[in-house]
Amino acid sequence: MATTAELPASLLTGDNAAYVDQLYTQWRHDPVSVPPEWSSLFAGLGVTDDGGSLSAGSVPNFPRGTIFRSATAGGVSPVDAADAMAAARRQTAVAQLINAYRVRGHKQARIDPLGRQTITPHPELDPGFYGLSEADLDVPVSGRPLYGVPEITTPRHIVTRLKRAYCSGFGVEFMNIGDISQKRWLQERIETLQDTDVLDREQEIHALRLLADAENFERLLHNRFPGTKRFSVEGAETLVPLLDFLFEAAGKRGVDEAILGMAHRGRLNVLANILEKPVQAIVSEFEGGVEDGWTGSGDVKYHLGYSAVYTTVRGDEVLLSLAFNPSHLEAVDPVVEGRARARQDRRGGDAYRHVMPVLIHGDAAFAGQGVVAETLNLSDLRGYRTGGSVHVIINNQIGFTTSPKDARSTDYCTDVARMLQVPIFHVNGEDVEAVAAVARLAAEWRQTYHQDVVIDMYCYRKHGHNEGDEPSFTQPLLYDTIRAHPSPRVVYARKMVDERGDLTQQDVDRIVGDSLDRLEAHLRDDAEYTLDSLARTEVAKLWSGYGGKLSDPVDTRVDKAALVDLLRRANAVPDSFNAHRKIKRLLKQRMEIVEGQRPVDWAVAEQAAFASLVAEGTPVRLSGQDSGRGTFSHRHASLTDSVSGEDYVPLDHLTDGQARFRVIDSLLSEAAVLGFEYGYTLESPDSLVLWEAQFGDFANGAQVIFDNFISSGEQKWQRCSGVVMLLPHGYEGQGPEHSSARLERYLQCCAEDNMVVANCTTPANFFHLLRRQALQRVLKPLIVMSPKSLLRHPECISTIDDLADGAFQPVIPETDADVDAAGVERVVLCSGKLYYELRAARRTREIRNVALLRLDRLYPLPAAELSAELAKYGNVEVVWCQEEPRNRGAWPMMDEWLVDALAGRAPRYVGRPAAAATATGFPAKHKSQQESVINDALTT
């Protein structure tokens, strides 16, 4: 430690050295946290800190002396050591108290509108905890580091301001944030919020009008359809002004699109009062009406989505899109994030500033559903970040019939969000000013730091889980309180009339009456309404070019010379790139494939499909666990420099003006990542979007996304998706989870041409399947049973000509020339890698009377192509052979489908017997079973 300036008097005495040392250390950490005179004193030293501390005799050139305080503008004078120590202790106590309120103040915030939560005084919020007596509270101290106070004030004034800031109608958790600048940003705004009115009179009236709109809408539905499920917002009507405040603030700061996701509670009210969906349409849905032009199964009214332009009070337009949502509450979260990211990618640049995801949760679901944590974990990952999501929790303080004490092991339902180190606001849903304040803060935070933010709005649920429930069966005391409690609209009106005198009761009655008149006028309006659920989006224009049937022809051919050139580029790296020695060898081998010296394997066929698509202008996005390299080390779409560690993606550097190729190693999640990619496809019909499971059975973790969105979204909501799921599948003795992708589950969901399920047996067929998926005008999900052993199987090969000039073959006929159709006694139908094992055994045994037909597309079943091939063999025995157990794989559906397709000609099953587990974990047993399957299939 060294000095560059002299003090105007002596420095230290022994007894005071520890105090000055402590004060100096505090000053080094935060200069504004010490009294100004000491800050000036330390700054005047010109100290360069080398890790030491300030203590007696540690600074050269100055004799020992006494402590100093400001006496005149011209210098400092000595004070009594005891007084100095008392002042120092007082100042330190004040600093500790300020910090405690910032950390613990939310514990004493008045956030429960029902007043049932017991607020226990927290000892760290008591001045006495830090040695401050009643007399000390009126002794002048520095107000630092509290914002909004004079340089010199009193501890009593500081405590008063701290309570207003942190223990009023909202509390906030933010001191776990690691970034000091972000913490100070929040501190300044929260601690000075009390210095101005949150709402002016016009804004207060606007908020009251929104509360009246929300309340009247629920009364309308209750009176017209008593006891009918609607999952009303009653008790949480402040959600409507909260969203209004949020979009007003966000629109002011540049947001012009918001993608919303929410479950049932309050959904109809939000549709009516925020997205302005015609009330006539909502009433018609209650009456059982069907929207004109709607095909498919449809869905219940509180699952439906909508899009509309929301015009804020100041005139900003924000396009709101409420996502369709199944009953699996939080499953929509990653879908919304994927939709938002797709829109941002399409706009490019700083589009994250203009497109904002908003997720509206229930308290029990936010704490209880694992997909919430998975989605939060996406928030700052490069392949998934969306510039921050605003989370709004409708905290009913109950989940169905479950109290918080039985629903979570944490103080707050939001504690899972603490992992992100972002602000979490807990706000009283009946304190409209507090709600407005946190909504604005949330929007400003998101637009400033592009991170998530959480608003936990405490409210209550007037009825049971739905309007047909009797909640007092399980919560009698809670519902005694709720029945006696006035609505949020009444509470706010009383506050303005009785407490503040801003309005008269006549003013309130007029506002409420006007709201009801407007609602009834909407219902009386005989004019036809339109449901424009894709308002003014570029995506809507894109979708207008899609339609047709899966059977429509698609030309998937590619000019051979152009394809070879693309593959050369895809397997080259810059001279400056330091490739791993094995990667160098791999690239050399791939070049030999490109030049025709080796046959095309699976990885190169896939690479060729991606390369040709991006060169033609179709963006490709592939994500999943280890997708860059590939779980089986076959893809190597992303290469890592052995020296710098930088990544290089050759497919993203093929030609000028090409479309983007993105390959993303995802977090260890299935549900959130697949949901994200599905959501991405809803906004990018012109992209090829793929999700790859590390092993096929791992898709179990994402089953809710498949069942509720992918397989049925078109039928329920008329929302099409071309998402591709690559599910490694094949029985190689690796146990249950590493064998089966549970093909049976996907086939059981197949109907009405809702998707395509394939199990390709050649690289060329996979190439054409991917290109067909990207180029066809009808969008359907594609489920691919991806191979493992076939990735490097010496006979699972194609040629460049097969890629350039071929087409996808749903049925591949017999290929061995020595199998004469006239001599065939049995036709074995199969799929996937089992074909190669059957063919190898047939060749070894020199069997000529068994033909092998491959179904590379399992759904839609290629009945015409299959019948044409079978006709070559006459009335011979037909066998369906699979390696999966009888109750799994394709057989459970093929048993029915093949009979219909073959005009009653029932095939015989050959495969493993039914089993509880998908596969055995013992290699010897696997081998024995596999041999038995092959023997049964080939023995006539």
Tab-separated table of C-alpha atoms in Angstrom, residues 223-537:
chain	number	residue	atom	x	y	z
A	223	ASN	CA	-75.421	-15.710	-15.244
A	224	ARG	CA	-75.743	-17.205	-18.714
A	225	PHE	CA	-73.993	-20.507	-18.067
A	226	PRO	CA	-74.183	-21.228	-14.330
A	227	GLY	CA	-72.013	-24.110	-13.183
A	228	THR	CA	-70.281	-24.423	-16.561
A	229	LYS	CA	-66.514	-24.693	-16.477
A	230	ARG	CA	-64.828	-21.452	-17.372
A	231	PHE	CA	-61.917	-21.275	-14.889
A	232	SER	CA	-62.834	-17.727	-13.985
A	233	VAL	CA	-60.386	-15.041	-12.966
A	234	GLU	CA	-62.593	-13.941	-10.049
A	235	GLY	CA	-60.371	-13.048	-7.138
A	236	ALA	CA	-57.527	-12.316	-9.555
A	237	GLU	CA	-59.185	-9.707	-11.781
A	238	THR	CA	-56.125	-7.480	-11.350
A	239	LEU	CA	-54.423	-9.734	-13.889
A	240	VAL	CA	-56.168	-7.671	-16.585
A	241	PRO	CA	-54.759	-4.256	-15.538
A	242	LEU	CA	-51.413	-5.947	-14.787
A	243	LEU	CA	-51.113	-7.093	-18.399
A	244	ASP	CA	-52.261	-3.685	-19.585
A	245	PHE	CA	-49.562	-1.952	-17.513
A	246	LEU	CA	-46.999	-4.476	-18.767
A	247	PHE	CA	-47.755	-4.021	-22.452
A	248	GLU	CA	-48.003	-0.245	-22.045
A	249	ALA	CA	-44.519	-0.136	-20.511
A	250	ALA	CA	-43.082	-2.685	-22.926
A	251	GLY	CA	-44.543	-0.932	-25.962
A	252	LYS	CA	-43.014	2.333	-24.789
A	253	ARG	CA	-39.614	0.610	-24.728
A	254	GLY	CA	-39.754	-0.917	-28.181
A	255	VAL	CA	-41.724	-4.173	-27.867
A	256	ASP	CA	-44.144	-4.597	-30.761
A	257	GLU	CA	-44.850	-8.333	-30.490
A	258	ALA	CA	-45.580	-10.481	-27.449
A	259	ILE	CA	-46.131	-14.234	-27.483
A	260	LEU	CA	-48.273	-15.305	-24.540
A	261	GLY	CA	-48.716	-18.668	-22.903
A	262	MET	CA	-51.129	-19.352	-20.080
A	263	ALA	CA	-53.176	-22.165	-18.634
A	264	HIS	CA	-56.907	-22.051	-17.925
A	265	ARG	CA	-57.335	-19.647	-15.012
A	266	GLY	CA	-58.516	-16.317	-16.406
A	267	ARG	CA	-57.828	-17.285	-20.007
A	268	LEU	CA	-61.275	-16.361	-21.324
A	269	ASN	CA	-61.102	-13.021	-19.562
A	270	VAL	CA	-57.710	-12.263	-21.050
A	271	LEU	CA	-59.021	-13.237	-24.477
A	272	ALA	CA	-61.958	-10.859	-24.096
A	273	ASN	CA	-60.381	-7.892	-22.327
A	274	ILE	CA	-56.758	-7.910	-23.488
A	275	LEU	CA	-56.816	-9.591	-26.898
A	276	GLU	CA	-60.347	-8.272	-27.517
A	277	LYS	CA	-61.655	-11.510	-28.955
A	278	PRO	CA	-65.317	-10.849	-29.775
A	279	VAL	CA	-67.489	-11.687	-26.786
A	280	GLN	CA	-70.076	-13.091	-29.205
A	281	ALA	CA	-67.535	-15.692	-30.293
A	282	ILE	CA	-66.810	-16.732	-26.702
A	283	VAL	CA	-70.514	-16.991	-25.887
A	284	SER	CA	-71.038	-19.025	-29.067
A	285	GLU	CA	-68.366	-21.478	-27.897
A	286	PHE	CA	-70.262	-21.923	-24.624
A	287	GLU	CA	-73.411	-22.595	-26.629
A	288	GLY	CA	-71.635	-25.293	-28.622
A	289	GLY	CA	-71.135	-23.390	-31.838
A	290	VAL	CA	-68.464	-24.372	-34.347
A	291	GLU	CA	-66.352	-21.752	-36.032
A	292	ASP	CA	-66.903	-21.508	-39.784
A	293	GLY	CA	-64.307	-23.375	-41.789
A	294	TRP	CA	-63.063	-25.336	-38.794
A	295	THR	CA	-62.073	-28.915	-39.471
A	296	GLY	CA	-60.802	-31.527	-37.074
A	297	SER	CA	-61.725	-32.322	-33.517
A	298	GLY	CA	-61.456	-28.812	-32.086
A	299	ASP	CA	-60.829	-28.221	-28.392
A	300	VAL	CA	-62.530	-26.810	-25.326
A	301	LYS	CA	-62.898	-23.039	-25.239
A	302	TYR	CA	-60.403	-22.417	-22.435
A	303	HIS	CA	-57.616	-24.070	-24.462
A	304	LEU	CA	-57.980	-21.893	-27.538
A	305	GLY	CA	-55.527	-19.243	-28.650
A	306	TYR	CA	-55.911	-15.974	-30.466
A	307	SER	CA	-53.907	-13.120	-31.964
A	308	ALA	CA	-54.737	-9.444	-32.090
A	309	VAL	CA	-53.153	-6.012	-32.179
A	310	TYR	CA	-53.263	-4.362	-28.746
A	311	THR	CA	-53.146	-0.570	-28.828
A	312	THR	CA	-51.748	0.962	-25.661
A	313	VAL	CA	-53.037	4.174	-24.097
A	314	ARG	CA	-50.136	6.127	-25.561
A	315	GLY	CA	-50.851	4.669	-28.996
A	316	ASP	CA	-48.172	1.982	-29.362
A	317	GLU	CA	-49.282	-1.178	-31.166
A	318	VAL	CA	-48.253	-4.540	-29.753
A	319	LEU	CA	-49.183	-7.713	-31.626
A	320	LEU	CA	-50.307	-10.231	-29.010
A	321	SER	CA	-50.430	-13.944	-29.801
A	322	LEU	CA	-51.887	-16.217	-27.141
A	323	ALA	CA	-50.700	-19.764	-27.740
A	324	PHE	CA	-53.092	-22.700	-27.768
A	325	ASN	CA	-52.648	-24.673	-24.575
A	326	PRO	CA	-53.578	-28.200	-23.449
A	327	SER	CA	-54.507	-29.173	-19.918
A	328	HIS	CA	-50.906	-30.001	-19.107
A	329	LEU	CA	-50.628	-26.527	-17.572
A	330	GLU	CA	-46.975	-25.588	-18.011
A	331	ALA	CA	-46.282	-27.644	-21.153
A	332	VAL	CA	-46.834	-24.552	-23.273
A	333	ASP	CA	-43.877	-22.706	-21.715
A	334	PRO	CA	-41.123	-23.953	-24.042
A	335	VAL	CA	-43.501	-23.805	-27.008
A	336	VAL	CA	-43.945	-20.076	-26.434
A	337	GLU	CA	-40.187	-19.613	-26.132
A	338	GLY	CA	-39.648	-21.444	-29.421
A	339	ARG	CA	-42.252	-19.315	-31.173
A	340	ALA	CA	-40.665	-16.140	-29.870
A	341	ARG	CA	-37.170	-17.219	-30.921
A	342	ALA	CA	-38.390	-18.096	-34.412
A	343	ARG	CA	-39.948	-14.674	-34.855
A	344	GLN	CA	-36.770	-13.048	-33.585
A	345	ASP	CA	-34.608	-15.099	-35.941
A	346	ARG	CA	-36.814	-14.164	-38.855
A	347	ARG	CA	-36.524	-10.445	-38.079
A	348	GLY	CA	-32.796	-10.652	-37.314
A	349	GLY	CA	-30.600	-8.047	-35.668
A	350	ASP	CA	-31.777	-6.939	-32.233
A	351	ALA	CA	-35.241	-8.436	-32.710
A	352	TYR	CA	-35.164	-9.746	-29.130
A	353	ARG	CA	-35.846	-6.134	-28.122
A	354	HIS	CA	-39.083	-6.160	-30.099
A	355	VAL	CA	-40.468	-9.683	-29.521
A	356	MET	CA	-41.173	-10.579	-25.893
A	357	PRO	CA	-42.423	-13.886	-24.425
A	358	VAL	CA	-44.926	-13.614	-21.568
A	359	LEU	CA	-45.791	-16.725	-19.568
A	360	ILE	CA	-48.747	-16.719	-17.169
A	361	HIS	CA	-48.567	-19.488	-14.596
A	362	GLY	CA	-50.450	-20.890	-11.646
A	363	ASP	CA	-48.635	-20.975	-8.321
A	364	ALA	CA	-48.922	-24.718	-7.721
A	365	ALA	CA	-47.881	-25.515	-11.293
A	366	PHE	CA	-44.913	-23.140	-11.256
A	367	ALA	CA	-43.547	-24.875	-8.175
A	368	GLY	CA	-44.569	-28.394	-9.129
A	369	GLN	CA	-43.994	-28.867	-12.850
A	370	GLY	CA	-40.458	-29.815	-13.889
A	371	VAL	CA	-40.830	-28.259	-17.332
A	372	VAL	CA	-40.845	-24.859	-15.605
A	373	ALA	CA	-37.278	-25.340	-14.381
A	374	GLU	CA	-36.269	-26.762	-17.762
A	375	THR	CA	-37.698	-23.730	-19.531
A	376	LEU	CA	-36.037	-21.305	-17.117
A	377	ASN	CA	-32.763	-23.068	-17.871
A	378	LEU	CA	-33.197	-22.281	-21.574
A	379	SER	CA	-33.265	-18.550	-20.929
A	380	ASP	CA	-29.609	-17.699	-21.440
A	381	LEU	CA	-28.447	-20.529	-23.690
A	382	ARG	CA	-27.283	-19.371	-27.104
A	383	GLY	CA	-29.541	-21.664	-29.102
A	384	TYR	CA	-32.656	-20.826	-27.093
A	385	ARG	CA	-32.376	-17.386	-25.514
A	386	THR	CA	-35.182	-14.969	-26.324
A	387	GLY	CA	-33.984	-11.813	-24.606
A	388	GLY	CA	-35.861	-12.439	-21.380
A	389	SER	CA	-39.354	-13.673	-20.574
A	390	VAL	CA	-41.843	-12.021	-18.251
A	391	HIS	CA	-43.378	-14.597	-15.910
A	392	VAL	CA	-46.684	-13.674	-14.293
A	393	ILE	CA	-47.967	-16.020	-11.594
A	394	ILE	CA	-51.639	-15.996	-10.673
A	395	ASN	CA	-51.028	-17.030	-7.094
A	396	ASN	CA	-54.360	-18.404	-5.860
A	397	GLN	CA	-52.553	-19.771	-2.808
A	398	ILE	CA	-54.062	-23.162	-3.585
A	399	GLY	CA	-53.642	-25.833	-6.234
A	400	PHE	CA	-56.900	-27.626	-7.031
A	401	THR	CA	-57.548	-28.634	-3.411
A	402	THR	CA	-53.929	-28.599	-2.196
A	403	SER	CA	-52.651	-25.964	0.210
A	404	PRO	CA	-49.156	-24.499	-0.266
A	405	LYS	CA	-47.847	-26.412	2.764
A	406	ASP	CA	-48.524	-29.631	0.845
A	407	ALA	CA	-47.610	-28.305	-2.598
A	408	ARG	CA	-44.004	-27.231	-2.143
A	409	SER	CA	-41.044	-27.398	0.198
A	410	THR	CA	-40.113	-23.742	-0.275
A	411	ASP	CA	-41.317	-20.435	1.142
A	412	TYR	CA	-42.474	-19.160	-2.224
A	413	CYS	CA	-43.788	-20.896	-5.305
A	414	THR	CA	-41.191	-18.884	-7.231
A	415	ASP	CA	-38.080	-20.209	-5.494
A	416	VAL	CA	-37.142	-22.337	-8.505
A	417	ALA	CA	-36.606	-19.080	-10.431
A	418	ARG	CA	-33.890	-17.933	-8.020
A	419	MET	CA	-31.428	-20.034	-9.995
A	420	LEU	CA	-31.476	-17.384	-12.734
A	421	GLN	CA	-30.468	-14.496	-10.439
A	422	VAL	CA	-33.262	-12.266	-11.691
A	423	PRO	CA	-35.754	-10.085	-9.789
A	424	ILE	CA	-38.786	-11.820	-8.306
A	425	PHE	CA	-41.622	-9.513	-7.289
A	426	HIS	CA	-44.268	-10.686	-4.836
A	427	VAL	CA	-47.213	-8.320	-5.120
A	428	ASN	CA	-50.634	-7.931	-3.526
A	429	GLY	CA	-53.204	-8.448	-6.266
A	430	GLU	CA	-55.530	-5.905	-4.676
A	431	ASP	CA	-52.925	-3.139	-4.485
A	432	VAL	CA	-53.308	-1.758	-7.972
A	433	GLU	CA	-50.518	0.817	-7.567
A	434	ALA	CA	-48.117	-1.910	-6.458
A	435	VAL	CA	-49.183	-4.089	-9.395
A	436	ALA	CA	-48.638	-1.203	-11.795
A	437	ALA	CA	-45.216	-0.496	-10.296
A	438	VAL	CA	-43.915	-4.049	-10.604
A	439	ALA	CA	-45.367	-4.474	-14.100
A	440	ARG	CA	-43.501	-1.385	-15.254
A	441	LEU	CA	-40.330	-2.431	-13.466
A	442	ALA	CA	-40.570	-5.867	-15.056
A	443	ALA	CA	-40.880	-4.406	-18.545
A	444	GLU	CA	-38.012	-1.983	-17.961
A	445	TRP	CA	-35.794	-4.748	-16.543
A	446	ARG	CA	-36.491	-7.024	-19.481
A	447	GLN	CA	-35.770	-4.312	-22.001
A	448	THR	CA	-32.644	-3.124	-20.171
A	449	TYR	CA	-30.956	-6.411	-19.272
A	450	HIS	CA	-32.753	-8.868	-21.599
A	451	GLN	CA	-33.270	-11.370	-18.806
A	452	ASP	CA	-36.275	-13.093	-17.281
A	453	VAL	CA	-38.302	-11.431	-14.543
A	454	VAL	CA	-41.007	-12.887	-12.294
A	455	ILE	CA	-44.200	-11.239	-11.001
A	456	ASP	CA	-45.856	-13.341	-8.306
A	457	MET	CA	-49.333	-11.808	-7.911
A	458	TYR	CA	-51.004	-12.958	-4.706
A	459	CYS	CA	-54.757	-13.251	-5.064
A	460	TYR	CA	-57.420	-15.886	-4.443
A	461	ARG	CA	-59.787	-18.167	-6.316
A	462	LYS	CA	-63.437	-17.302	-5.735
A	463	HIS	CA	-64.780	-20.683	-6.829
A	464	GLY	CA	-63.316	-24.169	-6.788
A	465	HIS	CA	-60.781	-25.424	-9.310
A	466	ASN	CA	-63.653	-25.048	-11.740
A	467	GLU	CA	-67.135	-23.664	-11.288
A	468	GLY	CA	-68.569	-27.123	-10.654
A	469	ASP	CA	-66.365	-27.783	-7.611
A	470	GLU	CA	-67.302	-27.244	-3.995
A	471	PRO	CA	-64.077	-25.878	-2.497
A	472	SER	CA	-65.289	-25.809	1.096
A	473	PHE	CA	-65.115	-29.618	1.203
A	474	THR	CA	-61.361	-29.336	1.661
A	475	GLN	CA	-60.750	-25.634	2.443
A	476	PRO	CA	-63.658	-24.538	4.673
A	477	LEU	CA	-61.827	-21.794	6.560
A	478	LEU	CA	-60.222	-20.326	3.462
A	479	TYR	CA	-63.546	-20.153	1.662
A	480	ASP	CA	-65.305	-18.621	4.649
A	481	THR	CA	-62.819	-15.787	4.272
A	482	ILE	CA	-63.220	-15.603	0.492
A	483	ARG	CA	-67.018	-15.470	0.631
A	484	ALA	CA	-66.862	-12.499	2.990
A	485	HIS	CA	-64.203	-10.701	0.967
A	486	PRO	CA	-65.055	-7.944	-1.564
A	487	SER	CA	-63.822	-8.191	-5.131
A	488	PRO	CA	-60.602	-6.450	-6.230
A	489	ARG	CA	-62.712	-3.895	-8.098
A	490	VAL	CA	-64.654	-3.041	-4.926
A	491	VAL	CA	-61.472	-2.851	-2.859
A	492	TYR	CA	-59.819	-0.467	-5.300
A	493	ALA	CA	-62.917	1.701	-5.682
A	494	ARG	CA	-63.229	2.064	-1.895
A	495	LYS	CA	-59.585	3.086	-1.702
A	496	MET	CA	-60.095	5.854	-4.235
A	497	VAL	CA	-63.363	7.028	-2.689
A	498	ASP	CA	-62.816	6.633	1.051
A	499	GLU	CA	-59.071	6.854	1.581
A	500	ARG	CA	-57.855	9.204	-1.116
A	501	GLY	CA	-60.954	11.064	-2.228
A	502	ASP	CA	-59.922	10.787	-5.865
A	503	LEU	CA	-63.408	9.693	-6.946
A	504	THR	CA	-66.954	9.864	-5.667
A	505	GLN	CA	-69.154	6.815	-5.393
A	506	GLN	CA	-71.202	8.247	-8.265
A	507	ASP	CA	-68.042	8.275	-10.403
A	508	VAL	CA	-67.417	4.624	-9.563
A	509	ASP	CA	-71.005	3.622	-10.327
A	510	ARG	CA	-70.821	5.395	-13.671
A	511	ILE	CA	-67.562	3.607	-14.615
A	512	VAL	CA	-68.959	0.207	-13.656
A	513	GLY	CA	-72.248	0.876	-15.423
A	514	ASP	CA	-70.487	2.031	-18.573
A	515	SER	CA	-68.429	-1.178	-18.567
A	516	LEU	CA	-71.573	-3.290	-18.342
A	517	ASP	CA	-73.295	-1.274	-21.078
A	518	ARG	CA	-70.362	-1.803	-23.439
A	519	LEU	CA	-70.363	-5.539	-22.754
A	520	GLU	CA	-74.084	-5.877	-23.388
A	521	ALA	CA	-73.789	-3.763	-26.537
A	522	HIS	CA	-71.241	-6.231	-27.888
A	523	LEU	CA	-73.700	-9.055	-27.356
A	524	ARG	CA	-76.577	-7.155	-28.969
A	525	ASP	CA	-74.481	-6.290	-32.010
A	526	ASP	CA	-75.868	-8.295	-34.914
A	527	ALA	CA	-72.945	-7.427	-37.193
A	528	GLU	CA	-70.860	-10.394	-38.201
A	529	TYR	CA	-67.546	-10.616	-36.406
A	530	THR	CA	-64.312	-12.042	-37.733
A	531	LEU	CA	-61.696	-14.030	-35.885
A	532	ASP	CA	-58.386	-12.883	-37.270
A	533	SER	CA	-56.118	-15.084	-35.199
A	534	LEU	CA	-53.036	-14.394	-37.319
A	535	ALA	CA	-53.238	-10.611	-37.293
A	536	ARG	CA	-50.662	-8.768	-39.459
A	537	THR	CA	-47.799	-11.236	-39.105
